[in-house]
mmCIF file of C-alpha atoms in Angstrom:
data_model
loop_
_atom_site.group_PDB
_atom_site.id
_atom_site.type_symbol
_atom_site.label_atom_id
_atom_site.label_comp_id
_atom_site.label_asym_id
_atom_site.label_seq_id
_atom_site.Cartn_x
_atom_site.Cartn_y
_atom_site.Cartn_z
ATOM 1 C CA UNK A 237 -53.854 44.146 166.180
ATOM 2 C CA UNK A 238 -50.185 43.546 165.629
ATOM 3 C CA UNK A 239 -47.528 42.499 168.106
ATOM 4 C CA UNK A 240 -43.884 43.381 167.550
ATOM 5 C CA UNK A 241 -41.173 41.327 169.212
ATOM 6 C CA UNK A 242 -37.748 42.880 169.350
ATOM 7 C CA UNK A 243 -34.565 41.468 170.875
ATOM 8 C CA UNK A 244 -32.226 41.654 172.580
ATOM 9 C CA UNK A 245 -33.628 44.248 174.977
ATOM 10 C CA UNK A 246 -30.227 45.477 176.102
ATOM 11 C CA UNK A 247 -26.684 44.822 175.035
ATOM 12 C CA UNK A 248 -23.242 46.191 175.650
ATOM 13 C CA UNK A 249 -20.841 45.687 172.798
ATOM 14 C CA UNK A 250 -17.191 46.700 172.295
ATOM 15 C CA UNK A 251 -16.203 49.009 169.475
ATOM 16 C CA UNK A 252 -15.530 47.032 166.322
ATOM 17 C CA UNK A 253 -17.762 44.106 167.244
ATOM 18 C CA UNK A 254 -20.715 43.003 165.089
ATOM 19 C CA UNK A 255 -24.366 43.673 165.819
ATOM 20 C CA UNK A 256 -27.617 41.922 165.087
ATOM 21 C CA UNK A 257 -30.976 43.179 166.315
ATOM 22 C CA UNK A 258 -34.018 41.191 165.328
ATOM 23 C CA UNK A 259 -37.646 42.178 164.994
ATOM 24 C CA UNK A 260 -40.571 39.894 164.225
ATOM 25 C CA UNK A 261 -44.193 40.818 163.664
ATOM 26 C CA UNK A 262 -47.329 38.871 164.560
ATOM 27 C CA UNK A 263 -50.914 39.491 163.612
ATOM 28 C CA UNK A 264 -50.480 40.817 160.116
ATOM 29 C CA UNK A 265 -48.923 40.072 156.762
ATOM 30 C CA UNK A 266 -47.046 42.184 154.248
ATOM 31 C CA UNK A 267 -46.496 45.130 156.589
ATOM 32 C CA UNK A 268 -44.198 48.087 156.101
ATOM 33 C CA UNK A 269 -41.344 47.711 158.590
ATOM 34 C CA UNK A 270 -39.077 50.360 160.048
ATOM 35 C CA UNK A 271 -35.907 50.686 162.146
ATOM 36 C CA UNK A 272 -35.407 53.853 164.192
ATOM 37 C CA UNK A 273 -32.616 55.038 166.445
ATOM 38 C CA UNK A 274 -33.187 57.447 169.270
ATOM 39 C CA UNK A 275 -30.549 59.417 171.158
ATOM 40 C CA UNK A 276 -31.314 60.103 174.807
ATOM 41 C CA UNK A 277 -34.376 62.336 175.145
ATOM 42 C CA UNK A 278 -34.561 63.107 171.449
ATOM 43 C CA UNK A 279 -36.784 62.149 168.530
ATOM 44 C CA UNK A 280 -36.744 59.022 166.406
ATOM 45 C CA UNK A 281 -34.368 58.991 163.473
ATOM 46 C CA UNK A 282 -35.514 56.750 160.647
ATOM 47 C CA UNK A 283 -32.673 54.407 159.642
ATOM 48 C CA UNK A 284 -34.282 51.900 157.278
ATOM 49 C CA UNK A 285 -37.683 50.978 156.002
ATOM 50 C CA UNK A 286 -38.976 48.063 153.986
ATOM 51 C CA UNK A 287 -42.140 47.629 151.942
ATOM 52 C CA UNK A 288 -41.537 43.943 151.217
ATOM 53 C CA UNK A 289 -39.197 40.949 151.400
ATOM 54 C CA UNK A 290 -35.716 41.912 150.288
ATOM 55 C CA UNK A 291 -36.717 45.560 149.750
ATOM 56 C CA UNK A 292 -34.705 47.915 151.947
ATOM 57 C CA UNK A 293 -34.518 51.691 151.782
ATOM 58 C CA UNK A 294 -31.776 53.453 153.694
ATOM 59 C CA UNK A 295 -32.400 56.922 155.042
ATOM 60 C CA UNK A 296 -29.005 57.876 156.419
ATOM 61 C CA UNK A 297 -25.463 56.899 155.444
ATOM 62 C CA UNK A 298 -23.922 54.826 158.181
ATOM 63 C CA UNK A 299 -22.194 51.578 158.990
ATOM 64 C CA UNK A 300 -25.478 49.822 159.740
ATOM 65 C CA UNK A 301 -27.449 47.627 157.358
ATOM 66 C CA UNK A 302 -30.879 46.034 157.363
ATOM 67 C CA UNK A 303 -32.348 42.914 155.864
ATOM 68 C CA UNK A 304 -35.819 41.446 155.490
ATOM 69 C CA UNK A 305 -35.382 37.723 154.827
ATOM 70 C CA UNK A 306 -39.033 36.949 155.559
ATOM 71 C CA UNK A 307 -42.260 38.913 155.359
ATOM 72 C CA UNK A 308 -42.485 39.497 159.094
ATOM 73 C CA UNK A 309 -38.811 39.561 160.029
ATOM 74 C CA UNK A 310 -36.603 42.658 159.990
ATOM 75 C CA UNK A 311 -32.957 42.567 161.061
ATOM 76 C CA UNK A 312 -30.594 45.436 161.821
ATOM 77 C CA UNK A 313 -26.899 44.614 161.546
ATOM 78 C CA UNK A 314 -23.431 46.022 161.676
ATOM 79 C CA UNK A 315 -20.099 44.419 160.884
ATOM 80 C CA UNK A 316 -18.137 46.807 163.108
ATOM 81 C CA UNK A 317 -19.821 48.973 165.711
ATOM 82 C CA UNK A 318 -18.788 52.557 166.410
ATOM 83 C CA UNK A 319 -19.221 54.474 169.663
ATOM 84 C CA UNK A 320 -21.741 56.686 167.866
ATOM 85 C CA UNK A 321 -23.984 53.657 167.248
ATOM 86 C CA UNK A 322 -25.023 53.695 170.898
ATOM 87 C CA UNK A 323 -28.677 54.454 171.430
ATOM 88 C CA UNK A 324 -32.186 53.141 171.737
ATOM 89 C CA UNK A 325 -33.337 51.206 168.681
ATOM 90 C CA UNK A 326 -36.993 50.725 167.867
ATOM 91 C CA UNK A 327 -38.608 48.479 165.313
ATOM 92 C CA UNK A 328 -42.009 49.538 163.995
ATOM 93 C CA UNK A 329 -44.655 48.060 161.755
ATOM 94 C CA UNK A 330 -47.555 49.502 159.839
ATOM 95 C CA UNK A 331 -50.164 47.682 157.830
ATOM 96 C CA UNK A 332 -50.373 49.100 154.357
ATOM 97 C CA UNK A 333 -53.715 50.082 152.861
ATOM 98 C CA UNK A 334 -55.631 49.874 156.130
ATOM 99 C CA UNK A 335 -55.125 52.977 158.193
ATOM 100 C CA UNK A 336 -52.023 54.475 159.687
ATOM 101 C CA UNK A 337 -51.681 52.798 163.073
ATOM 102 C CA UNK A 338 -48.028 52.223 163.893
ATOM 103 C CA UNK A 339 -46.999 49.398 166.208
ATOM 104 C CA UNK A 340 -43.672 49.562 168.032
ATOM 105 C CA UNK A 341 -41.428 46.901 169.467
ATOM 106 C CA UNK A 342 -40.184 47.054 173.023
ATOM 107 C CA UNK A 343 -36.910 48.643 171.973
ATOM 108 C CA UNK A 344 -33.268 47.670 172.303
ATOM 109 C CA UNK A 345 -30.737 49.630 174.313
ATOM 110 C CA UNK A 346 -27.309 49.405 172.696
ATOM 111 C CA UNK A 347 -24.214 50.685 174.468
ATOM 112 C CA UNK A 348 -20.984 50.564 172.524
ATOM 113 C CA UNK A 349 -17.926 50.740 174.778
ATOM 114 C CA UNK B 76 -33.013 69.555 156.703
ATOM 115 C CA UNK B 77 -35.578 68.407 159.229
ATOM 116 C CA UNK B 78 -38.987 67.799 157.672
ATOM 117 C CA UNK B 79 -40.816 68.456 160.941
ATOM 118 C CA UNK B 80 -39.603 71.179 163.289
ATOM 119 C CA UNK B 81 -40.826 70.914 166.845
ATOM 120 C CA UNK B 82 -40.607 73.737 169.352
ATOM 121 C CA UNK B 83 -39.652 74.275 171.995
ATOM 122 C CA UNK B 84 -37.084 71.518 172.402
ATOM 123 C CA UNK B 85 -37.446 71.580 176.169
ATOM 124 C CA UNK B 86 -40.128 72.991 178.433
ATOM 125 C CA UNK B 87 -40.270 72.942 182.201
ATOM 126 C CA UNK B 88 -43.290 74.508 183.893
ATOM 127 C CA UNK B 89 -45.166 74.387 187.153
ATOM 128 C CA UNK B 90 -48.135 72.140 187.733
ATOM 129 C CA UNK B 91 -51.382 73.915 186.865
ATOM 130 C CA UNK B 92 -49.942 76.112 184.122
ATOM 131 C CA UNK B 93 -50.999 75.971 180.484
ATOM 132 C CA UNK B 94 -48.615 75.315 177.617
ATOM 133 C CA UNK B 95 -48.490 74.955 173.855
ATOM 134 C CA UNK B 96 -45.976 73.066 171.754
ATOM 135 C CA UNK B 97 -45.659 73.258 168.015
ATOM 136 C CA UNK B 98 -44.894 71.104 165.013
ATOM 137 C CA UNK B 99 -44.100 73.018 161.823
ATOM 138 C CA UNK B 100 -43.153 72.183 158.262
ATOM 139 C CA UNK B 101 -42.979 73.763 154.840
ATOM 140 C CA UNK B 102 -44.658 70.674 153.369
ATOM 141 C CA UNK B 103 -48.343 69.847 153.179
ATOM 142 C CA UNK B 104 -49.505 66.613 154.763
ATOM 143 C CA UNK B 105 -52.630 64.523 154.413
ATOM 144 C CA UNK B 106 -52.521 63.783 158.122
ATOM 145 C CA UNK B 107 -50.352 64.285 161.173
ATOM 146 C CA UNK B 108 -50.018 62.357 164.370
ATOM 147 C CA UNK B 109 -48.971 63.251 167.916
ATOM 148 C CA UNK B 110 -47.281 60.751 170.207
ATOM 149 C CA UNK B 111 -46.079 60.740 173.787
ATOM 150 C CA UNK B 112 -43.090 58.661 174.781
ATOM 151 C CA UNK B 113 -41.676 57.588 178.123
ATOM 152 C CA UNK B 114 -37.974 56.679 178.459
ATOM 153 C CA UNK B 115 -37.212 53.149 177.319
ATOM 154 C CA UNK B 116 -40.593 52.646 175.696
ATOM 155 C CA UNK B 117 -42.085 53.060 172.263
ATOM 156 C CA UNK B 118 -44.180 56.129 171.441
ATOM 157 C CA UNK B 119 -47.884 55.986 172.241
ATOM 158 C CA UNK B 120 -50.312 57.522 169.785
ATOM 159 C CA UNK B 121 -52.365 60.403 171.179
ATOM 160 C CA UNK B 122 -54.237 61.640 168.121
ATOM 161 C CA UNK B 123 -54.359 61.779 164.335
ATOM 162 C CA UNK B 124 -55.487 64.991 162.652
ATOM 163 C CA UNK B 125 -56.590 64.894 159.056
ATOM 164 C CA UNK B 126 -58.574 67.971 158.055
ATOM 165 C CA UNK B 127 -57.116 71.475 157.776
ATOM 166 C CA UNK B 128 -58.270 73.512 160.762
ATOM 167 C CA UNK B 129 -59.339 70.421 162.656
ATOM 168 C CA UNK B 130 -59.358 70.577 166.437
ATOM 169 C CA UNK B 131 -59.393 67.452 168.568
ATOM 170 C CA UNK B 132 -59.593 67.269 172.340
ATOM 171 C CA UNK B 133 -58.310 64.519 174.577
ATOM 172 C CA UNK B 134 -59.193 65.485 178.161
ATOM 173 C CA UNK B 135 -56.874 68.437 178.928
ATOM 174 C CA UNK B 136 -55.017 68.122 175.608
ATOM 175 C CA UNK B 137 -56.169 70.093 172.562
ATOM 176 C CA UNK B 138 -54.682 69.333 169.164
ATOM 177 C CA UNK B 139 -55.058 71.577 166.142
ATOM 178 C CA UNK B 140 -54.096 70.982 162.525
ATOM 179 C CA UNK B 141 -53.249 74.146 160.615
ATOM 180 C CA UNK B 142 -55.593 75.346 157.893
ATOM 181 C CA UNK B 143 -52.934 74.666 155.264
ATOM 182 C CA UNK B 144 -52.095 71.265 156.795
ATOM 183 C CA UNK B 145 -48.456 72.256 157.239
ATOM 184 C CA UNK B 146 -48.359 72.637 160.991
ATOM 185 C CA UNK B 147 -49.975 71.537 164.193
ATOM 186 C CA UNK B 148 -50.101 72.499 167.836
ATOM 187 C CA UNK B 149 -50.700 70.723 171.097
ATOM 188 C CA UNK B 150 -52.109 72.727 173.992
ATOM 189 C CA UNK B 151 -52.219 71.348 177.515
ATOM 190 C CA UNK B 152 -54.472 72.986 180.074
ATOM 191 C CA UNK B 153 -53.623 72.846 183.766
ATOM 192 C CA UNK B 154 -50.563 70.653 183.274
ATOM 193 C CA UNK B 155 -49.998 67.825 185.714
ATOM 194 C CA UNK B 156 -46.822 65.886 186.612
ATOM 195 C CA UNK B 157 -48.265 62.901 184.728
ATOM 196 C CA UNK B 158 -48.006 64.931 181.510
ATOM 197 C CA UNK B 159 -44.220 64.786 181.727
ATOM 198 C CA UNK B 160 -42.703 63.083 178.714
ATOM 199 C CA UNK B 161 -41.413 63.477 175.184
ATOM 200 C CA UNK B 162 -44.055 64.700 172.724
ATOM 201 C CA UNK B 163 -43.464 63.783 169.103
ATOM 202 C CA UNK B 164 -45.273 64.702 165.943
ATOM 203 C CA UNK B 165 -45.106 62.430 162.915
ATOM 204 C CA UNK B 166 -46.238 62.204 159.300
ATOM 205 C CA UNK B 167 -46.575 59.184 157.046
ATOM 206 C CA UNK B 168 -46.354 58.040 153.487
ATOM 207 C CA UNK B 169 -44.279 54.907 152.840
ATOM 208 C CA UNK B 170 -41.935 56.342 155.425
ATOM 209 C CA UNK B 171 -42.922 57.456 158.906
ATOM 210 C CA UNK B 172 -41.063 60.616 159.828
ATOM 211 C CA UNK B 173 -40.925 61.966 163.372
ATOM 212 C CA UNK B 174 -39.972 65.373 164.609
ATOM 213 C CA UNK B 175 -37.197 65.668 167.178
ATOM 214 C CA UNK B 176 -39.753 66.143 169.919
ATOM 215 C CA UNK B 177 -40.480 68.455 172.809
ATOM 216 C CA UNK B 178 -39.251 67.265 176.177
ATOM 217 C CA UNK B 179 -41.871 68.399 178.693
ATOM 218 C CA UNK B 180 -41.293 68.402 182.432
ATOM 219 C CA UNK B 181 -44.072 69.388 184.815
ATOM 220 C CA UNK B 182 -42.886 70.414 188.251
ATOM 221 C CA UNK B 183 -45.142 69.480 191.199
#
């Protein structure tokens, strides 16, 4: 099975500061990778997904960006955070062509102040 | 437009009561999954339904996939405080799309 490592676990950032959340995957190769954001008590909003190195699809217009510099590394970034970027961010991985089990990272709580 | 509509958004009931929550769409899916999530954690998979009309049981939880594979329901019998949580349905192709969830609270 896969293991997803996501960090940092929590961070408090001022408005206008940059952001970098990192996600790495163990136990598989060439997975589909996903970034989600979740407002308190609500469902997961898909932000970005990637089917391979350097391939990023954006689901919602926003001031966030994602990159996949290596097969098992997925990074969520922002140059200037907004208050509305606060939330719980989850990285997820799914092995293509072998079932539909989704593995989630531990999550990152971001508070923009 | 939300691909998956979950209802109700919130549900608070007494321990021992039965309840049903729904996941609806106008699209047809090859499969659908139900998850339960606790605050600050990732969702945990409960079940995957694949065949139209399929019914799966997980202890006191009964999951049904609609005949047309556009909707699904989750029925909980004799709810317990441990059932409290956020219940999410999800569908997959290259993307994995979740509904907004039903926040369930079981009162002791």
